[in-house]
Coordinates of C-alpha atoms in Angstrom, one line a residue:
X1 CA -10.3 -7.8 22.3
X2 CA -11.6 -8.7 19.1
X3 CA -8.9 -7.1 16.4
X4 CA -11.7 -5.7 14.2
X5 CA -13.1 -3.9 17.3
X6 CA -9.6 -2.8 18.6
X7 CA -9.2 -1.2 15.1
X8 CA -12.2 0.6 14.9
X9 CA -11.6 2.1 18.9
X10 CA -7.9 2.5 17.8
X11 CA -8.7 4.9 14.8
X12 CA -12.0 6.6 15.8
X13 CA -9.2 7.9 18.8
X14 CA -6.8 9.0 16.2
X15 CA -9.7 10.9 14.4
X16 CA -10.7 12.2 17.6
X17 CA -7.6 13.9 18.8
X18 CA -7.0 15.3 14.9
X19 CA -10.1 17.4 15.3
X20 CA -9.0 19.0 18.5
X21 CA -6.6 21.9 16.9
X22 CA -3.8 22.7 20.4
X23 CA -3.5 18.5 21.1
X24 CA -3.5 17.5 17.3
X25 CA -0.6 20.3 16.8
X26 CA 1.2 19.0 20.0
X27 CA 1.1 15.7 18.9
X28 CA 2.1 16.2 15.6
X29 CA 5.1 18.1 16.9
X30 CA 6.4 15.3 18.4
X31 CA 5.7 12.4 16.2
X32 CA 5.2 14.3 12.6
X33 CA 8.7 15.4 12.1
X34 CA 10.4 14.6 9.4
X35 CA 14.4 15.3 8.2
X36 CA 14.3 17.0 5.7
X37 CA 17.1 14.9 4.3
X38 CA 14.3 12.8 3.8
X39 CA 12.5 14.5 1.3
X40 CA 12.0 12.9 -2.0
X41 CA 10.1 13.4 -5.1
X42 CA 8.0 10.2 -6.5
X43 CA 5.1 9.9 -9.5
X44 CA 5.7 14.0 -9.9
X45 CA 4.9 14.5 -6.1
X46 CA 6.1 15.9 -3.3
X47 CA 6.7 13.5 -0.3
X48 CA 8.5 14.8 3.4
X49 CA 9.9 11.0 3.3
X50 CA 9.0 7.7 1.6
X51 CA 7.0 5.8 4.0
X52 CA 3.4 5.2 3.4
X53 CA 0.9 3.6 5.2
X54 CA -0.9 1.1 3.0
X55 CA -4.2 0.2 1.8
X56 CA -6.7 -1.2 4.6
X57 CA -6.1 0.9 7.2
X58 CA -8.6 3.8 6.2
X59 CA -10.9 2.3 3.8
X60 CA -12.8 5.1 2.8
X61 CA -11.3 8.2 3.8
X62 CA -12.2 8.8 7.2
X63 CA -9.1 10.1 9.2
X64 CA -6.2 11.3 7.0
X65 CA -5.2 14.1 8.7
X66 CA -5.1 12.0 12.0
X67 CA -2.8 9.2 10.0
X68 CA -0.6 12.5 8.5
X69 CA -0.8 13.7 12.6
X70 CA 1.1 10.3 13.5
X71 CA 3.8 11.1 10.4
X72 CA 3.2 8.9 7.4
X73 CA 4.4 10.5 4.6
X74 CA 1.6 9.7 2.3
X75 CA -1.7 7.8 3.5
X76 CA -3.0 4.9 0.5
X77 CA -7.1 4.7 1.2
X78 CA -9.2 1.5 0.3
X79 CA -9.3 -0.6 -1.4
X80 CA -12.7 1.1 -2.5
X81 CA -15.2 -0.5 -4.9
X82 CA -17.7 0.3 -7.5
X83 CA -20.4 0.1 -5.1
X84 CA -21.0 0.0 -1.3
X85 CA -20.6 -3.6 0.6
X86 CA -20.5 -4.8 4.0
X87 CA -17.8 -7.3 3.2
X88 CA -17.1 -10.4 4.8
X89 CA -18.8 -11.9 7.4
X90 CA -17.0 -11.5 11.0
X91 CA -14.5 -12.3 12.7
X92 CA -12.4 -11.9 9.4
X93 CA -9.5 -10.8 11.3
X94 CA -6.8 -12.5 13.1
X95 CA -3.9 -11.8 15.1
X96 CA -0.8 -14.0 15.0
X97 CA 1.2 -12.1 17.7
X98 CA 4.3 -14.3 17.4
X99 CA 5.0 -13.8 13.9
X100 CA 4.1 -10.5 14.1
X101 CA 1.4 -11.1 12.1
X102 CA -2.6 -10.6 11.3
X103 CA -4.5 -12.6 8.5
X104 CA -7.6 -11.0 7.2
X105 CA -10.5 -11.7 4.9
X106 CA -12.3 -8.0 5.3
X107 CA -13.5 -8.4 1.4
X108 CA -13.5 -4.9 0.6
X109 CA -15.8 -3.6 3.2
X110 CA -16.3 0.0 2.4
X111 CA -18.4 3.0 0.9
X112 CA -18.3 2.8 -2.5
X113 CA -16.4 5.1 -4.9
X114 CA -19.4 7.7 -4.8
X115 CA -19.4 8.3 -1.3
X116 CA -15.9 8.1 -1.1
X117 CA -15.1 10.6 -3.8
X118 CA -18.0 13.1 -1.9
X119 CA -15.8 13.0 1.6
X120 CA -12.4 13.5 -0.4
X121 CA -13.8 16.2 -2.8
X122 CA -15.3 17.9 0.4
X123 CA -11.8 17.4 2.8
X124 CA -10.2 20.8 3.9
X125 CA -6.7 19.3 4.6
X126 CA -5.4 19.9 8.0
X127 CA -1.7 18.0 7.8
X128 CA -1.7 17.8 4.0
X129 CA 0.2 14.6 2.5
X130 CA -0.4 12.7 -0.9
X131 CA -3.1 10.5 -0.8
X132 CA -3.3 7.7 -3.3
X133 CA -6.9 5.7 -3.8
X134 CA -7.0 2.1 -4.1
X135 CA -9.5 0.4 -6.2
X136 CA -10.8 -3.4 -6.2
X137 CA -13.6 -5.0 -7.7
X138 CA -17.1 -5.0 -5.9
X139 CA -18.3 -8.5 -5.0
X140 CA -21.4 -8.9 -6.4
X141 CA -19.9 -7.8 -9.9
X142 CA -19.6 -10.5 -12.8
X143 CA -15.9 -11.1 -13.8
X144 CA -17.4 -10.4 -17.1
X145 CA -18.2 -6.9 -15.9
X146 CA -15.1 -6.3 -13.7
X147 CA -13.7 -3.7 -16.1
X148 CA -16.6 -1.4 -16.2
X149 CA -16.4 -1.9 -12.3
X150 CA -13.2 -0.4 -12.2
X151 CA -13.8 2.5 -14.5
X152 CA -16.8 3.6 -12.4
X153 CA -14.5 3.9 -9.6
X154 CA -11.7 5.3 -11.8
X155 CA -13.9 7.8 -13.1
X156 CA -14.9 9.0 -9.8
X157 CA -11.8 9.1 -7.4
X158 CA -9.3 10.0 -9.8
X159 CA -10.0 13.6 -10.1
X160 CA -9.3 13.5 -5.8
X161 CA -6.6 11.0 -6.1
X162 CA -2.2 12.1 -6.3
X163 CA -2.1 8.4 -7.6
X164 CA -4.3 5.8 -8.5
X165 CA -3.9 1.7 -7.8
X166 CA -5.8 -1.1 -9.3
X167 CA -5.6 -3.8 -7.1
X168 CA -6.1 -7.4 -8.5
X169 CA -3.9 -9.1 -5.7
X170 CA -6.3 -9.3 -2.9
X171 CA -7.3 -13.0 -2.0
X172 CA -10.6 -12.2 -0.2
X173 CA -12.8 -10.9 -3.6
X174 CA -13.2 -14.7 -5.4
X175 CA -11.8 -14.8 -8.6
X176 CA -10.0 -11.4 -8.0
X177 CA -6.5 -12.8 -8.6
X178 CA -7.6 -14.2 -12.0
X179 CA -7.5 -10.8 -13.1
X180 CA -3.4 -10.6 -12.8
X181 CA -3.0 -12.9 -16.0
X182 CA -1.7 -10.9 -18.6
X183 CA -4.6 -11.4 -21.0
X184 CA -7.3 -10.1 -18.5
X185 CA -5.0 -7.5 -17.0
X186 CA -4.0 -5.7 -20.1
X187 CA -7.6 -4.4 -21.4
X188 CA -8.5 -3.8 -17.3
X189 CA -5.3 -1.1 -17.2
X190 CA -5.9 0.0 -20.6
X191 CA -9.3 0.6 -19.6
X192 CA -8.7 2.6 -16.3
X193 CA -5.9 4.3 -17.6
X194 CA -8.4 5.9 -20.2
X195 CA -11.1 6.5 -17.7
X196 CA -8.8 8.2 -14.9
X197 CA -7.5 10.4 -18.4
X198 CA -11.1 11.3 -19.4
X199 CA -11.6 12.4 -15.6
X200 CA -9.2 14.4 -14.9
X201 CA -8.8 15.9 -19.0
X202 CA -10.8 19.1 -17.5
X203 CA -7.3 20.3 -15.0
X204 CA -5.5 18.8 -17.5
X205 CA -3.2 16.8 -14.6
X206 CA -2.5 13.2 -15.3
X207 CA -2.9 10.8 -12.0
X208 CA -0.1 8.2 -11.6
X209 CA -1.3 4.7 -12.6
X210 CA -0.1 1.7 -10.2
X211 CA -0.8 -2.0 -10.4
X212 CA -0.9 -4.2 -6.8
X213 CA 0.1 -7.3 -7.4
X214 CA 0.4 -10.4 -4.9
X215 CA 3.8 -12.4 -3.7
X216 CA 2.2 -15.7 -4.6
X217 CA 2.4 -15.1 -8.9
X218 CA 5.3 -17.0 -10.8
X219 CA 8.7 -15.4 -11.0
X220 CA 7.6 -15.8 -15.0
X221 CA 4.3 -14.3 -14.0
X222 CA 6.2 -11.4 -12.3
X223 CA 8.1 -11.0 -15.6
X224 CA 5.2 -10.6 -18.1
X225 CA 3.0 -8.0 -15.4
X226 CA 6.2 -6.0 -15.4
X227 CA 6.4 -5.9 -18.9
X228 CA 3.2 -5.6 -19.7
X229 CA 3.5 -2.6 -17.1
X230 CA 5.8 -0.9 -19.4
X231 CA 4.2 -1.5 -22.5
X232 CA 0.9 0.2 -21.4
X233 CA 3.0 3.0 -20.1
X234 CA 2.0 2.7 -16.3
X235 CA 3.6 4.4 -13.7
X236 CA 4.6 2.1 -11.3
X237 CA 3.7 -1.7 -9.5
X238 CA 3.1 -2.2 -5.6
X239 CA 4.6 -5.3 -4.6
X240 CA 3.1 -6.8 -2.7
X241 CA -0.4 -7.6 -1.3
X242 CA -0.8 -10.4 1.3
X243 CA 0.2 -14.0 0.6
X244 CA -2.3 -17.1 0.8
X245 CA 0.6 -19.2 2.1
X246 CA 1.1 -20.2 5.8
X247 CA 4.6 -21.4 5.6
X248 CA 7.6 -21.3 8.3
X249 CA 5.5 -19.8 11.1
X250 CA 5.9 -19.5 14.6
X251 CA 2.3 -19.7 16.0
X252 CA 0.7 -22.9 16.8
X253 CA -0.4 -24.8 13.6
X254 CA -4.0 -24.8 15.3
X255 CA -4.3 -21.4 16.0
X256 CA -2.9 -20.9 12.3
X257 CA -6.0 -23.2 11.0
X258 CA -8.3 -21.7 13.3
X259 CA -7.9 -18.3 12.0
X260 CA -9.2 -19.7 8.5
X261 CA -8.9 -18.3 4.7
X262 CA -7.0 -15.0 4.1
X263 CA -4.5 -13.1 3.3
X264 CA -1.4 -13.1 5.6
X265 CA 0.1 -9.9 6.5
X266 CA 3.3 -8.8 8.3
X267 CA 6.5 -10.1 9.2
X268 CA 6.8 -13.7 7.5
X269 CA 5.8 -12.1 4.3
X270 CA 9.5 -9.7 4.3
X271 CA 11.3 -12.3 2.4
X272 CA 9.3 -12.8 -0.6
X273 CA 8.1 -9.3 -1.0
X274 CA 11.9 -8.5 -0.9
X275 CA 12.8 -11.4 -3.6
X276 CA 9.9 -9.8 -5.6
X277 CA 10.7 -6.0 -5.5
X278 CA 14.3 -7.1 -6.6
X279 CA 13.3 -9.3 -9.3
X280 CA 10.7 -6.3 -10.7
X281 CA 14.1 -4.1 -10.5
X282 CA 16.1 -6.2 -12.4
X283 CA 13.6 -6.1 -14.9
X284 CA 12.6 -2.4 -15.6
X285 CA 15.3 -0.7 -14.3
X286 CA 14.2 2.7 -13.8
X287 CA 11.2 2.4 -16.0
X288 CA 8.8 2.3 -13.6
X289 CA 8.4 3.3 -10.0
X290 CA 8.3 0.6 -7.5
X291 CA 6.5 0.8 -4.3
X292 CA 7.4 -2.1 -1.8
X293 CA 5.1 -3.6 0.7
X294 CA 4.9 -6.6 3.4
X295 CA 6.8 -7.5 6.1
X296 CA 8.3 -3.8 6.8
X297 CA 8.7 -3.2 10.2
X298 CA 12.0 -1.5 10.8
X299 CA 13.9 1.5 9.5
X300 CA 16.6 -1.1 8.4
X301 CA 13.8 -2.9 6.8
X302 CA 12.8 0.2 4.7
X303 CA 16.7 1.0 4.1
X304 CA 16.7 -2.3 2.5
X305 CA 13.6 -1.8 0.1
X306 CA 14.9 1.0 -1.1
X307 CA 18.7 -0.1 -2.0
X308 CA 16.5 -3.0 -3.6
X309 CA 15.0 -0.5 -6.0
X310 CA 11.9 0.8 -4.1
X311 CA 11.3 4.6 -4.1
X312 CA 8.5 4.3 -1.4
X313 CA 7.7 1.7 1.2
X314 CA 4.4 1.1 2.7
X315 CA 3.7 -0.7 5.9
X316 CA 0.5 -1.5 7.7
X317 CA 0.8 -4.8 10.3
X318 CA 3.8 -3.9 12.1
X319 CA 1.6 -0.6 13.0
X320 CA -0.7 -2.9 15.1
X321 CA 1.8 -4.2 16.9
X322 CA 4.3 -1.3 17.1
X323 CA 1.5 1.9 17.6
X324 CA 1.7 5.3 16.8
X325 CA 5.5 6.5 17.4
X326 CA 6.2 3.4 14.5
X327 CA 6.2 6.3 11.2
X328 CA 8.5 8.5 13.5
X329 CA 10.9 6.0 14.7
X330 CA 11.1 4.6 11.1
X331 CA 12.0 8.2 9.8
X332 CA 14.8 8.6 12.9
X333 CA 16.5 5.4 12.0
X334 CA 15.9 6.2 8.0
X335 CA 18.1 9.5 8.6
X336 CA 20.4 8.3 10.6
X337 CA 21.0 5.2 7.9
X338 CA 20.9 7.7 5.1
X339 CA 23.4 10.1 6.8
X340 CA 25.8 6.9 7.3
X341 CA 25.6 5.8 3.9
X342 CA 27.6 7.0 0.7
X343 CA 24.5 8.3 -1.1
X344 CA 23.6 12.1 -1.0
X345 CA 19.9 11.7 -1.1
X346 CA 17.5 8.8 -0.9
X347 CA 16.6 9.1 -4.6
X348 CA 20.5 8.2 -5.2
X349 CA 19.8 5.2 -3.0
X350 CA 16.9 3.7 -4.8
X351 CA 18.1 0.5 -6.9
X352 CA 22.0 1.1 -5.3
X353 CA 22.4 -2.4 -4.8
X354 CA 22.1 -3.5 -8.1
X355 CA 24.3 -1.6 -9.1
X356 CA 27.2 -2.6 -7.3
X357 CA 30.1 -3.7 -9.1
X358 CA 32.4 -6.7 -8.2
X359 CA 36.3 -5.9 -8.0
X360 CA 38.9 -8.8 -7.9

């Protein structure tokens, strides 16, 4: 089956069986619990563990309670734009099954930030878990005019949103990625950071402010977006989004071509998204909040982010290929590492590796 159409099928079922009250409670009884050992507090929120499902899966706020049914500790929607577009033309998205792997070039397809903040301002929370908005540039936009872009969406979704991330990583919007250079990236956050400030100034509650950025930048690149992270006074970096490299896989090199242009997603993108995380850690420290993503498919694997200095972990592939008992058997194997470890809770964990100390 085509993997867009298996998506849509996949989720309009998960929606389906969140809005039926006895088998939505049945099934979240089984696959929604959580240890509380696992319970952490991240960007001022509450969180019954640290695994999120990532941006791309519910693009404009369609079935969170059916996603906080399956037992993801916090659900990331988007990436949502300015305005409404259809996205790429189809297919735009690929299966690699032996690499564990999907390349897509969706291009944003979604709502738009109006109709997006309308369904979250309007949702009566049945499973209630964070929920952080993603924002990206609409298509049809100038890159002259990307910032204004972003503060319409700002503007609109903070208000619904427990955190807010500016995505500039994605390499399906053309000239997107430009926007990670320092120079163009600096009035962008400052920009968004004022809007989301001005939107919310009426509760007087100040939304987290995250950057995405993608595993293909410089290991100098990834310096000067962490600083400049700090020196705007954001709250945290997602690394990473999907890579635009095709090395070391398994699938047939013609199948590889075949699938065209994208962004690859899933396993074969766990090493640099790893290398990345740890580098940002040995930068800022504890300055800023770090959210890992790509290539997480295990409980080990989301152990391992967070000893690297991640305080949440987001996956998104490995839920095609693993289904919907994936977020509980990452939270079993997460407790049981936890419980086996030296660290009392998983916020003493975060960062442990680094600082490990040699003896002779």
């Amino acid at each position: 089956m085509d993997p867009e159409r298996a998506h849509h099928l996949a989720f309009g079922a998960i929606r389906a069986t969140a809005r039926v009250p006895g088998v939505r409670d049945a099934v979240a009884g089984v696959l929604a619990r959580r240890d509380p050992s696992l319970r952490t507090r991240v960007l001022g929120i509450d969180l019954p563990g640290p695994f999120v499902l990532a941006a791309g899966f519910d693009k404009n706020a369609d079935g969170i309670d059916g996603l906080a049914m399956l037992g993801f500790d916090a659900v990331e929607i988007g990436t949502v734009t300015g305005e409404p577009q259809p996205g790429n033309p189809t297919p735009r998205l690929f299966r690699l099954p032996e690499d564990r792997a999907l390349v897509n070039r969706m291009g944003f397809n979604n709502d738009g930030s109006a109709a997006v903040a309308a369904r979250l301002s309007a949702r009566r929370p049945v499973f209630p878990v964070p929920v952080g908005v993603n924002i990206g540039k609409t298509k049809a936009v100038p890159e002259e005019e990307a910032v204004a872009d972003y503060v319409l969406s700002a503007g609109r979704l903070a208000p619904h949103a427990d955190y807010l991330v500016v995505n500039v990583s994605s390499p399906n919007t053309p000239g997107l990625r430009d926007l990670q250079s320092v120079e163009r990236l600096r009035p962008l956050l400052a920009a968004v950071r004022e809007a989301a400030d001005r939107a919310t100034a009426p509760t007087g509650r100040r939304v987290p402010l995250l950057v995405k950025i993608a595993p293909d930048l410089s290991d100098e690149d990834i310096d000067a977006v962490a600083d400049l992270a700090v020196g705007l006074g954001l709250d945290g970096i997602i690394a990473t989004n999907t890579t635009i490299g095709r090395r070391d896989l398994r699938t047939d090199p013609a199948t590889v071509e075949a699938a065209g242009a994208g962004g690859l997603s899933g396993a074969p993108l766990g090493d640099r998204s790893l290398a990345v995380l740890r580098r940002l850690h040995r930068r800022v420290g504890d300055r800023l909040v770090l959210v890992s993503a790509g290539g997480v498919e295990t409980a080990e694997d989301v152990w391992r982010r967070i000893l690297a200095g991640a305080s949440l972990v987001q996956g998104y592939s490995a839920f095609v290929y693993r289904g919907p008992a994936w977020p509980r058997a990452i939270h079993r194997g997460l407790a049981r590492l936890l419980a086996g470890s030296p660290h009392q809770s998983l916020a003493d964990a975060v960062g442990a590796e680094h600082r490990k100390v040699d003896t002779p």
